mmCIF file of C-alpha atoms in Angstrom:
data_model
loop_
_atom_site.group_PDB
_atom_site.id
_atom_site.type_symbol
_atom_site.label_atom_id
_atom_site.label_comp_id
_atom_site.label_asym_id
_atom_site.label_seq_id
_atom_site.Cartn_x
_atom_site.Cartn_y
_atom_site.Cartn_z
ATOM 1 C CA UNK A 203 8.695 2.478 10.428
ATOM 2 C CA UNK A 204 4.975 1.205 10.526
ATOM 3 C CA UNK A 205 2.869 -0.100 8.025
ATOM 4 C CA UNK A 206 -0.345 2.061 6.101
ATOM 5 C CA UNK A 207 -3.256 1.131 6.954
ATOM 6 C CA UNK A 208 -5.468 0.434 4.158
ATOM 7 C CA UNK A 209 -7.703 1.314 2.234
ATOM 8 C CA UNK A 210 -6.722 4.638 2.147
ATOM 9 C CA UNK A 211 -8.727 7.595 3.280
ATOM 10 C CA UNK A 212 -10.271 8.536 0.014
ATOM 11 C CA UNK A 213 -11.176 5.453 -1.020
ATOM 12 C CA UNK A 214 -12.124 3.970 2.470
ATOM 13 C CA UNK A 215 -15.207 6.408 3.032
ATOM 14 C CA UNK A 216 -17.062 4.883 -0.844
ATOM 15 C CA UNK A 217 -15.706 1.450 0.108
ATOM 16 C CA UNK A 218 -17.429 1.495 3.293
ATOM 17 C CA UNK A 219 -20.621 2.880 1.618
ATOM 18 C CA UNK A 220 -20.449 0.555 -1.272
ATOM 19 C CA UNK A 221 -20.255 -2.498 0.793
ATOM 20 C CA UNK A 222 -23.600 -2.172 2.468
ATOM 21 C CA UNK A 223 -25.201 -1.996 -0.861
ATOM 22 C CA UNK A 224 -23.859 -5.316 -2.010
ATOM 23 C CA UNK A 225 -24.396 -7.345 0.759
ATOM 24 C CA UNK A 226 -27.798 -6.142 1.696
ATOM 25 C CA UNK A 227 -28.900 -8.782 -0.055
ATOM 26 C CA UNK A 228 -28.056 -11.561 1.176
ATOM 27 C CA UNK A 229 -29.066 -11.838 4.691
ATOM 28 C CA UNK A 230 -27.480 -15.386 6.006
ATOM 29 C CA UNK A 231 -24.177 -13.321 4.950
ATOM 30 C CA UNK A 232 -25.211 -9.872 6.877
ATOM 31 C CA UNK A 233 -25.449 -11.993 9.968
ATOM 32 C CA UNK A 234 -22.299 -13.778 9.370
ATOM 33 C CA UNK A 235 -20.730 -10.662 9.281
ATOM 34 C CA UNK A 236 -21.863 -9.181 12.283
ATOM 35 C CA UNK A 237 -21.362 -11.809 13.955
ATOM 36 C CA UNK A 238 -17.783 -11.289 13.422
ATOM 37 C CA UNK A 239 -18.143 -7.702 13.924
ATOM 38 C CA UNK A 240 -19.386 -8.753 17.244
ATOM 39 C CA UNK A 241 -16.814 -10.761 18.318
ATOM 40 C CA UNK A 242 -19.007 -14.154 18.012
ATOM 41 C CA UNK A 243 -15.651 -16.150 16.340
ATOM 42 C CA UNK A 244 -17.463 -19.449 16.916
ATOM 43 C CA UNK A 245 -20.799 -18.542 15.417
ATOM 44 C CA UNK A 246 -19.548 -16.588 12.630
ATOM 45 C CA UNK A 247 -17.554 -19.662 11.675
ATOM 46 C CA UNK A 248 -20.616 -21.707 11.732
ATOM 47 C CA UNK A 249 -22.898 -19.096 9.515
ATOM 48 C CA UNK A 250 -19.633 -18.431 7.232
ATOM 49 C CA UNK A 251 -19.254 -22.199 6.683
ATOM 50 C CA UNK A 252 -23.224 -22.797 5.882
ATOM 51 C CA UNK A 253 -22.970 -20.153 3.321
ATOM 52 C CA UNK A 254 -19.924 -22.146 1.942
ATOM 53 C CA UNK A 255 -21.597 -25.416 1.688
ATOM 54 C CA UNK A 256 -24.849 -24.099 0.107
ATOM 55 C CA UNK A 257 -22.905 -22.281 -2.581
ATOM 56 C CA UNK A 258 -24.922 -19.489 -1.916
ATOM 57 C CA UNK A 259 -23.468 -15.597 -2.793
ATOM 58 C CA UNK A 260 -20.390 -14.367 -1.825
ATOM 59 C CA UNK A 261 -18.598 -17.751 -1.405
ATOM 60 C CA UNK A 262 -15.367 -16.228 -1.891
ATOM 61 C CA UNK A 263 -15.508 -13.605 1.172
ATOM 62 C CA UNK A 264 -16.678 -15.943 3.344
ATOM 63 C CA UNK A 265 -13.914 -18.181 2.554
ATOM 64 C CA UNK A 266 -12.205 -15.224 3.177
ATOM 65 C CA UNK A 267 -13.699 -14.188 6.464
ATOM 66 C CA UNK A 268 -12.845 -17.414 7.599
ATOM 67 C CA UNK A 269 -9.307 -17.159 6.725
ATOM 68 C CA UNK A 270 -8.967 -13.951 9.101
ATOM 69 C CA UNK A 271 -10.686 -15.663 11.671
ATOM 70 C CA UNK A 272 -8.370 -18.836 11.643
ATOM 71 C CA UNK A 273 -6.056 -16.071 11.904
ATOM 72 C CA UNK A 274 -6.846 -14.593 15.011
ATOM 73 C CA UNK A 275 -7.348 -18.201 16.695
ATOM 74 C CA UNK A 276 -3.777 -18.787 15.706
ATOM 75 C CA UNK A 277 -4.547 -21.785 13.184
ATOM 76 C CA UNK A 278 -2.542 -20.920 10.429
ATOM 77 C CA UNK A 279 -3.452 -24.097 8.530
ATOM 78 C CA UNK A 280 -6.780 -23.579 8.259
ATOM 79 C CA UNK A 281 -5.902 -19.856 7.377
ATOM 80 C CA UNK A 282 -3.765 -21.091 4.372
ATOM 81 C CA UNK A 283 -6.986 -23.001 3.007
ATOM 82 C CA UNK A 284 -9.055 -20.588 3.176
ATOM 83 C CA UNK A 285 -6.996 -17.535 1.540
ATOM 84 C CA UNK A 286 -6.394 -20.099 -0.914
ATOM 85 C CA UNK A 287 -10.067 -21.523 -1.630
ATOM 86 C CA UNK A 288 -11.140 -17.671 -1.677
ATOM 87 C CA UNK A 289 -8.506 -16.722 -4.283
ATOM 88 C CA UNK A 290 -8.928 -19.462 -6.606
ATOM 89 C CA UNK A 291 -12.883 -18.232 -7.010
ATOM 90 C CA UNK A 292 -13.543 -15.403 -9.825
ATOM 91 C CA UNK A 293 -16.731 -13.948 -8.128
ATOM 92 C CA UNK A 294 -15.657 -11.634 -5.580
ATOM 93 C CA UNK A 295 -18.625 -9.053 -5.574
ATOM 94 C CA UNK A 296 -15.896 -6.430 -5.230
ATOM 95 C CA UNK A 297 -13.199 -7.419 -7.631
ATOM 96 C CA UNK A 298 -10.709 -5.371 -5.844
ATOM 97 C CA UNK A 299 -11.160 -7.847 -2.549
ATOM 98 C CA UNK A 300 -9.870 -11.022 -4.305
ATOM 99 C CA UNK A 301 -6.578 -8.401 -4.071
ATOM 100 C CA UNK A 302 -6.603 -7.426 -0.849
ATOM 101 C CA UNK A 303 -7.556 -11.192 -0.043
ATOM 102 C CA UNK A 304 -4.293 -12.212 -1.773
ATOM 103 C CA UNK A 305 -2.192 -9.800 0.520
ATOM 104 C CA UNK A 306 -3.755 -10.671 3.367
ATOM 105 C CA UNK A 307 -2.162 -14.369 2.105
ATOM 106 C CA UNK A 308 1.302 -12.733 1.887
ATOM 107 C CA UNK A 309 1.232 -11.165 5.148
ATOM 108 C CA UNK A 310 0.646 -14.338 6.992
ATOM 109 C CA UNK A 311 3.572 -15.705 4.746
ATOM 110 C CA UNK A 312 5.810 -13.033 5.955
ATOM 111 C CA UNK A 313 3.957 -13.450 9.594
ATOM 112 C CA UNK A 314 5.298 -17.611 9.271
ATOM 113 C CA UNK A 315 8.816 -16.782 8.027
ATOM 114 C CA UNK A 316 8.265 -18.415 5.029
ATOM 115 C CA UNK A 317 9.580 -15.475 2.996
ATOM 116 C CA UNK A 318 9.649 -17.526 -0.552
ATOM 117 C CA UNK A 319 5.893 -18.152 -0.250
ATOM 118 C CA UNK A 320 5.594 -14.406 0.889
ATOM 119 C CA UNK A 321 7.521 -12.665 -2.560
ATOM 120 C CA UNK A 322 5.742 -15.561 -4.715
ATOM 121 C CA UNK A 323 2.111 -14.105 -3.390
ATOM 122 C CA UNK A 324 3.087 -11.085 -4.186
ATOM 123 C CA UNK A 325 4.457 -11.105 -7.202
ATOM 124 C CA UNK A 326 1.110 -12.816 -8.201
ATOM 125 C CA UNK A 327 -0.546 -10.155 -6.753
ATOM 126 C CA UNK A 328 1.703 -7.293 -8.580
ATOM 127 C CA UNK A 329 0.090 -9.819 -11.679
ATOM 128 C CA UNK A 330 -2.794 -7.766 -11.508
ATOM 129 C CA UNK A 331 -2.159 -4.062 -11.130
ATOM 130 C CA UNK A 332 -2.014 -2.970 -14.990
ATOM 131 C CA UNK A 333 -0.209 -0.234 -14.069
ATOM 132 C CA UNK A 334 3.033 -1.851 -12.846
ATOM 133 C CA UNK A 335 3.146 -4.883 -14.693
ATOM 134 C CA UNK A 336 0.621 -4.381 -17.905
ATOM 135 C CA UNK A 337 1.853 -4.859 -21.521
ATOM 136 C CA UNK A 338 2.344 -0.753 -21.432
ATOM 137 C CA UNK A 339 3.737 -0.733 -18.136
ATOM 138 C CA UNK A 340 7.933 -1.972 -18.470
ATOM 139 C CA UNK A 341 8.264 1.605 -20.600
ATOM 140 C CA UNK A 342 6.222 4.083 -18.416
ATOM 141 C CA UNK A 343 7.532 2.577 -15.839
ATOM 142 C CA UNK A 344 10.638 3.108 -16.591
ATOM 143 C CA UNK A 345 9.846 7.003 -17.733
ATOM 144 C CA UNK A 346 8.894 7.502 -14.233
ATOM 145 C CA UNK A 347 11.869 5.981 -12.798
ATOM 146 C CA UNK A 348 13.702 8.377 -15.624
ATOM 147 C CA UNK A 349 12.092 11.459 -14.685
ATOM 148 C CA UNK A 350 12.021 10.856 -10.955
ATOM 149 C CA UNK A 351 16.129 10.424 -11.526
ATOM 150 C CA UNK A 352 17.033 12.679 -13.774
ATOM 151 C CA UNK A 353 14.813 15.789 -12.255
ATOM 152 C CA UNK A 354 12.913 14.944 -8.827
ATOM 153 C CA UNK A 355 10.279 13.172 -7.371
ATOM 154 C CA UNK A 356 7.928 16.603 -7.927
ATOM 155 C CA UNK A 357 8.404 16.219 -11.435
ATOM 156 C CA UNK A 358 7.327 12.182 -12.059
ATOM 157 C CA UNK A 359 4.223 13.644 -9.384
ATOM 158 C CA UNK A 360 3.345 16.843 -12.387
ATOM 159 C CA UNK A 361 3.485 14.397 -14.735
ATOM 160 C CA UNK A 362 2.014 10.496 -13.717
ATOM 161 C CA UNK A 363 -0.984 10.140 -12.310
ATOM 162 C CA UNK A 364 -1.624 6.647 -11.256
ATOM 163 C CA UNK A 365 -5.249 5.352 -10.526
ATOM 164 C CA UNK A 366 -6.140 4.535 -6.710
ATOM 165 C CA UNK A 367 -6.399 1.019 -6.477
ATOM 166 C CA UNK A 368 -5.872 -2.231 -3.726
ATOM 167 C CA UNK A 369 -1.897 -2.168 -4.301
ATOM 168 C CA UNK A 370 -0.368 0.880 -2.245
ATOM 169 C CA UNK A 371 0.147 -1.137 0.982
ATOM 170 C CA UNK A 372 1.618 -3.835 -0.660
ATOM 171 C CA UNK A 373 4.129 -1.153 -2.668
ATOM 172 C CA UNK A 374 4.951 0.164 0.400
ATOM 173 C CA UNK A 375 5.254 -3.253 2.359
ATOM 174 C CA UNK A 376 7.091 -5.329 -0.649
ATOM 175 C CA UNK A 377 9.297 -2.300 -1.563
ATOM 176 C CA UNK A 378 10.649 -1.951 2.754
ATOM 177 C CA UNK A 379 11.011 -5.614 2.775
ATOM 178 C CA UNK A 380 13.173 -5.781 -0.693
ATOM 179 C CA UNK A 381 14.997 -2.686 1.008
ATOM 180 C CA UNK A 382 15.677 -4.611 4.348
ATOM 181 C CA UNK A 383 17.040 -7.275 2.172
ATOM 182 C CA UNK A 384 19.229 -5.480 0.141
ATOM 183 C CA UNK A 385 17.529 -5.592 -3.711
ATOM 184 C CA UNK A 386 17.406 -2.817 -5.904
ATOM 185 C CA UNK A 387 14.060 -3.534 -7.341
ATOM 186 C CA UNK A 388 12.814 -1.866 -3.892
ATOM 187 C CA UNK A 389 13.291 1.790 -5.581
ATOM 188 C CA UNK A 390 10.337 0.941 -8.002
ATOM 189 C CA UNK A 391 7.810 -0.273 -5.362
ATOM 190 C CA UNK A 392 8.325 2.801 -2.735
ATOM 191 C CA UNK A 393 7.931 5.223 -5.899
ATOM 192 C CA UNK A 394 4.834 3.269 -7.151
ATOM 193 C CA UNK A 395 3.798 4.017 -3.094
ATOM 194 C CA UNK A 396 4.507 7.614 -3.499
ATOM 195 C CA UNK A 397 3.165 8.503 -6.898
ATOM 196 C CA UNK A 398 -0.225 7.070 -5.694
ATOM 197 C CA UNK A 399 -0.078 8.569 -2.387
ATOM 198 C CA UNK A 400 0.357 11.874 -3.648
ATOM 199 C CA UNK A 401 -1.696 11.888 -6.379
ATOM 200 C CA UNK A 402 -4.814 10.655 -4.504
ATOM 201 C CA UNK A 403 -3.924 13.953 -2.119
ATOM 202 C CA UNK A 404 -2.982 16.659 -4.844
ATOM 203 C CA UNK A 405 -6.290 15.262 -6.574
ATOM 204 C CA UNK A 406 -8.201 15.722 -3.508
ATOM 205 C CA UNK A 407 -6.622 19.628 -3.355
ATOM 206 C CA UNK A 408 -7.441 19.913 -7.139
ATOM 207 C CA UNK A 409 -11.233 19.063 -5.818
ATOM 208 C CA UNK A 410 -11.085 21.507 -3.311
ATOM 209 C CA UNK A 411 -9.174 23.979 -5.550
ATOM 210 C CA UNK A 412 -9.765 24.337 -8.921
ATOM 211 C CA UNK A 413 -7.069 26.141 -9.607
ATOM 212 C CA UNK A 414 -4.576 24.722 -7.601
ATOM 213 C CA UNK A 415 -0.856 24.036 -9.204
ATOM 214 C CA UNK A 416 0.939 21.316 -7.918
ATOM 215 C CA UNK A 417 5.258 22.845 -7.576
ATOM 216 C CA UNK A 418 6.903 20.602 -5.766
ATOM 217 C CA UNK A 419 6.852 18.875 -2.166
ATOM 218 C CA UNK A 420 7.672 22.014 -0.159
ATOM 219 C CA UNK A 421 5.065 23.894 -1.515
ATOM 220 C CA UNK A 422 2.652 21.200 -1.572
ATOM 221 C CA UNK A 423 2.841 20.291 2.500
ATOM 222 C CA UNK A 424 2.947 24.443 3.419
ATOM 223 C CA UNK A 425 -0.522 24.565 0.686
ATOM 224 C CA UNK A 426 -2.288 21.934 2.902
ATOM 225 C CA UNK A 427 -1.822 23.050 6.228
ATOM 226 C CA UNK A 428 -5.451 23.838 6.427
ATOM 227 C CA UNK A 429 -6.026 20.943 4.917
ATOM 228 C CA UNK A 430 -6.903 18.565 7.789
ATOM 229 C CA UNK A 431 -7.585 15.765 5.995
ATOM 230 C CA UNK A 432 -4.793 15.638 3.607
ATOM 231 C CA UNK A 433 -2.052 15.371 6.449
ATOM 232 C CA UNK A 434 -4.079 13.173 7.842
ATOM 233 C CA UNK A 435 -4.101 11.027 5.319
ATOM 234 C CA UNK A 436 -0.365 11.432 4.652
ATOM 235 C CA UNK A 437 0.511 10.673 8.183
ATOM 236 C CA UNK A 438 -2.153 7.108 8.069
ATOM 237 C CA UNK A 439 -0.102 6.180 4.623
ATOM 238 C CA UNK A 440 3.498 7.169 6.328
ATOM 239 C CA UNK A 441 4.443 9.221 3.816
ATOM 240 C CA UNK A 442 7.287 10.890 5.167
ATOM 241 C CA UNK A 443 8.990 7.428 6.055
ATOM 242 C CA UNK A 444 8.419 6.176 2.519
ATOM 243 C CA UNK A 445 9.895 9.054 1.139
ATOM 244 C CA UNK A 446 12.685 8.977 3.649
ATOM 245 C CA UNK A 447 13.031 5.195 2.523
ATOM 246 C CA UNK A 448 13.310 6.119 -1.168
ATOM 247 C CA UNK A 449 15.927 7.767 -0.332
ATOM 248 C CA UNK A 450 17.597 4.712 1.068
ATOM 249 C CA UNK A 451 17.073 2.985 -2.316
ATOM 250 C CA UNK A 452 17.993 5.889 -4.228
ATOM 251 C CA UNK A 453 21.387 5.866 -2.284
ATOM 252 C CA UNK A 454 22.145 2.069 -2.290
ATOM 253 C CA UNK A 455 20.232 1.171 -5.041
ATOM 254 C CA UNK A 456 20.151 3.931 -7.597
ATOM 255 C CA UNK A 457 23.054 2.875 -9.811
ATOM 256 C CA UNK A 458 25.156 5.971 -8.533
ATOM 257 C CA UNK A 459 25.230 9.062 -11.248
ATOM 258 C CA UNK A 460 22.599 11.282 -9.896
ATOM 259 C CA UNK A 461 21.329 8.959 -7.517
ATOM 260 C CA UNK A 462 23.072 9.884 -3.928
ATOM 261 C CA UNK A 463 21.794 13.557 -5.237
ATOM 262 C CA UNK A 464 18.329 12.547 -5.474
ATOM 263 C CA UNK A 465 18.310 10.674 -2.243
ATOM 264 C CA UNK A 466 20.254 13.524 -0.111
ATOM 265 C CA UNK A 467 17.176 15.692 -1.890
ATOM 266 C CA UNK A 468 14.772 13.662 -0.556
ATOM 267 C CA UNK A 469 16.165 13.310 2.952
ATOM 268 C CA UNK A 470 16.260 16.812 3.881
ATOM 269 C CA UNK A 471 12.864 17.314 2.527
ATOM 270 C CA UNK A 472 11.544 14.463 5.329
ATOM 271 C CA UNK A 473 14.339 16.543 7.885
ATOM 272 C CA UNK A 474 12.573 19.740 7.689
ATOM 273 C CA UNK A 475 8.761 18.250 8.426
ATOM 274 C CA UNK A 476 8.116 18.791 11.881
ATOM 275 C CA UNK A 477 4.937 15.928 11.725
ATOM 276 C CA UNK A 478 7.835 13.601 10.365
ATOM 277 C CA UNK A 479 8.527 12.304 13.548
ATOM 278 C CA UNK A 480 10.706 8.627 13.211
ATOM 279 C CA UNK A 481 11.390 9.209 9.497
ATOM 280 C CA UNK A 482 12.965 12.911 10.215
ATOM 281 C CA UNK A 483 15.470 12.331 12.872
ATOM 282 C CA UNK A 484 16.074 9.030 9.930
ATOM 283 C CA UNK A 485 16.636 11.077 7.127
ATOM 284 C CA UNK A 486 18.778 13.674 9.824
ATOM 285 C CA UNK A 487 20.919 10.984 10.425
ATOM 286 C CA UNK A 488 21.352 9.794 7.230
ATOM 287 C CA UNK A 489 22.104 13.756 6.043
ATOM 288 C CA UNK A 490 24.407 13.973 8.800
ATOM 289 C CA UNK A 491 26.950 10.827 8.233
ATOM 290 C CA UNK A 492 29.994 10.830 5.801
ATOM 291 C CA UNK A 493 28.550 7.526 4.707
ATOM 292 C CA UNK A 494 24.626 6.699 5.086
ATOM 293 C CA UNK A 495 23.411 3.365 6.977
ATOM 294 C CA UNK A 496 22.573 1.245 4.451
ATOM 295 C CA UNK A 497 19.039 -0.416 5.591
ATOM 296 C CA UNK A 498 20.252 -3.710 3.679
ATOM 297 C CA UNK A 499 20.959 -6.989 5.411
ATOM 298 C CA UNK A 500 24.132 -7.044 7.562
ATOM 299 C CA UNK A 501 24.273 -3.163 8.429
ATOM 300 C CA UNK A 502 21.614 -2.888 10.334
#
């Protein structure tokens, strides 16, 4: 199953207006940056490096530019150092970057095997997102987890709204690689994924619709079939395979009860979309056997 791209489609369309607007001025960083867009590596470097030892604006991103540009010439060192120095600063000119800096960190962790370094980034990262880990969040968190149990995944979606922000990738990435390694704390990630998912898309309807009422999943994906942005959305953030995945956790990881239920739920919901592709002939599969694959280490 592939990765989401992010930022999402919502958010990517203001993000890409926004930044513009910030950097306009500062014009030693405008070149750096399209020098980069260009292809220039080498120069880039240069003008990104300048900016760093005059301590002008925007220190931070180009410490951060650099870092993906180490990346792409394969030396990871020098990557490290970077995503580092470019963390450690406080003046990103779009908070939300120092975030997406900091999984960018993680992914090369995961990229370099070194899968201790990878969970410690982002559990730092996971620091930040109020939501998941704020002083509020261990009991709403585990309403949603309650309701999403107990009734269905429609239900925690009436109910929680969560905020878009810079952490539904790394949901979605840290809650398939705690699946493919056999921890339960996977469930919570992949739901995290899905509640914002679908809540940036039934919002979007809602914008569209004033009076449109959310019922449940089935309803909700024959609603937006006009809706040519929504699915297209869905399909950049693989919803369908998260889902499907969910209900891997659910199964293996949901503390039995209820859980197989749930998961068996959400399987045949991903069997019956036709766009599904990968993640329906998955959750087919899955539907199908007398005992699901677990996705867990060892039974692959």
């Amino acid at each position: 199953m592939s990765r989401p791209s992010v930022p999402g489609l919502f958010f990517l369309f203001s993000f890409l207006v926004t930044i513009p607007t910030i950097y306009a001025g500062n014009l030693d960083f405008e070149n750096a940056r399209r020098e980069y867009r260009s292809g220039s590596q080498a120069t880039a470097l240069r003008l990104f490096r300048e900016i760093i030892e005059a301590d002008q604006a925007f220190v931070a991103e180009a410490h951060w530019y650099m870092a993906r540009i180490s990346v792409d010439l394969g030396d990871v060192e020098q990557a490290f150092r970077h995503f580092e120095r470019a963390i450690e600063r406080q003046d990103f000119a779009v908070p939300d970057d120092r975030i997406r800096a900091m999984h960018d960190l993680a992914r090369l962790y995961a990229q370099e095997q070194q899968l201790f370094r990878y969970e410690e980034t982002m559990t730092r990262l996971f620091a930040y997102d109020q939501e998941f880990t704020g002083d509020a969040s261990p009991s709403r968190r585990a309403n949603i987890e309650q309701v999403f149990m107990r009734q269905s995944l429609a239900r925690a979606l009436e109910l929680y709204r969560l905020r878009p922000g810079p952490f539904a990738a790394a949901h979605y990435e840290f809650g398939m690689h705690l699946l493919q390694n056999g921890r339960d704390d996977s469930l919570q990630h992949l739901l995290f994924y899905l509640l914002d998912t679908y809540s940036i898309a039934i919002e979007h309807v809602r914008r569209v619709e004033p009076r449109y009422r959310f019922i449940d999943l089935f309803h909700f994906t024959r609603d937006i079939r006009h809706h040519r942005e929504v699915n297209a959305f869905l399909e950049q953030r693989n919803a369908y395979a998260a889902i499907a995945s969910l209900g891997d956790a659910m199964y293996f990881h949901g503390g039995g009860g209820i859980a197989p239920r749930r998961a068996r739920e959400l399987w045949f919901f991903v069997s019956q979309q036709t766009v599904a592709g990968d993640a329906a002939e998955h959750a087919r599969r899955q539907l199908e056997r007398e005992q699901p694959l677990n996705p867990g280490p060892g039974m692959q």
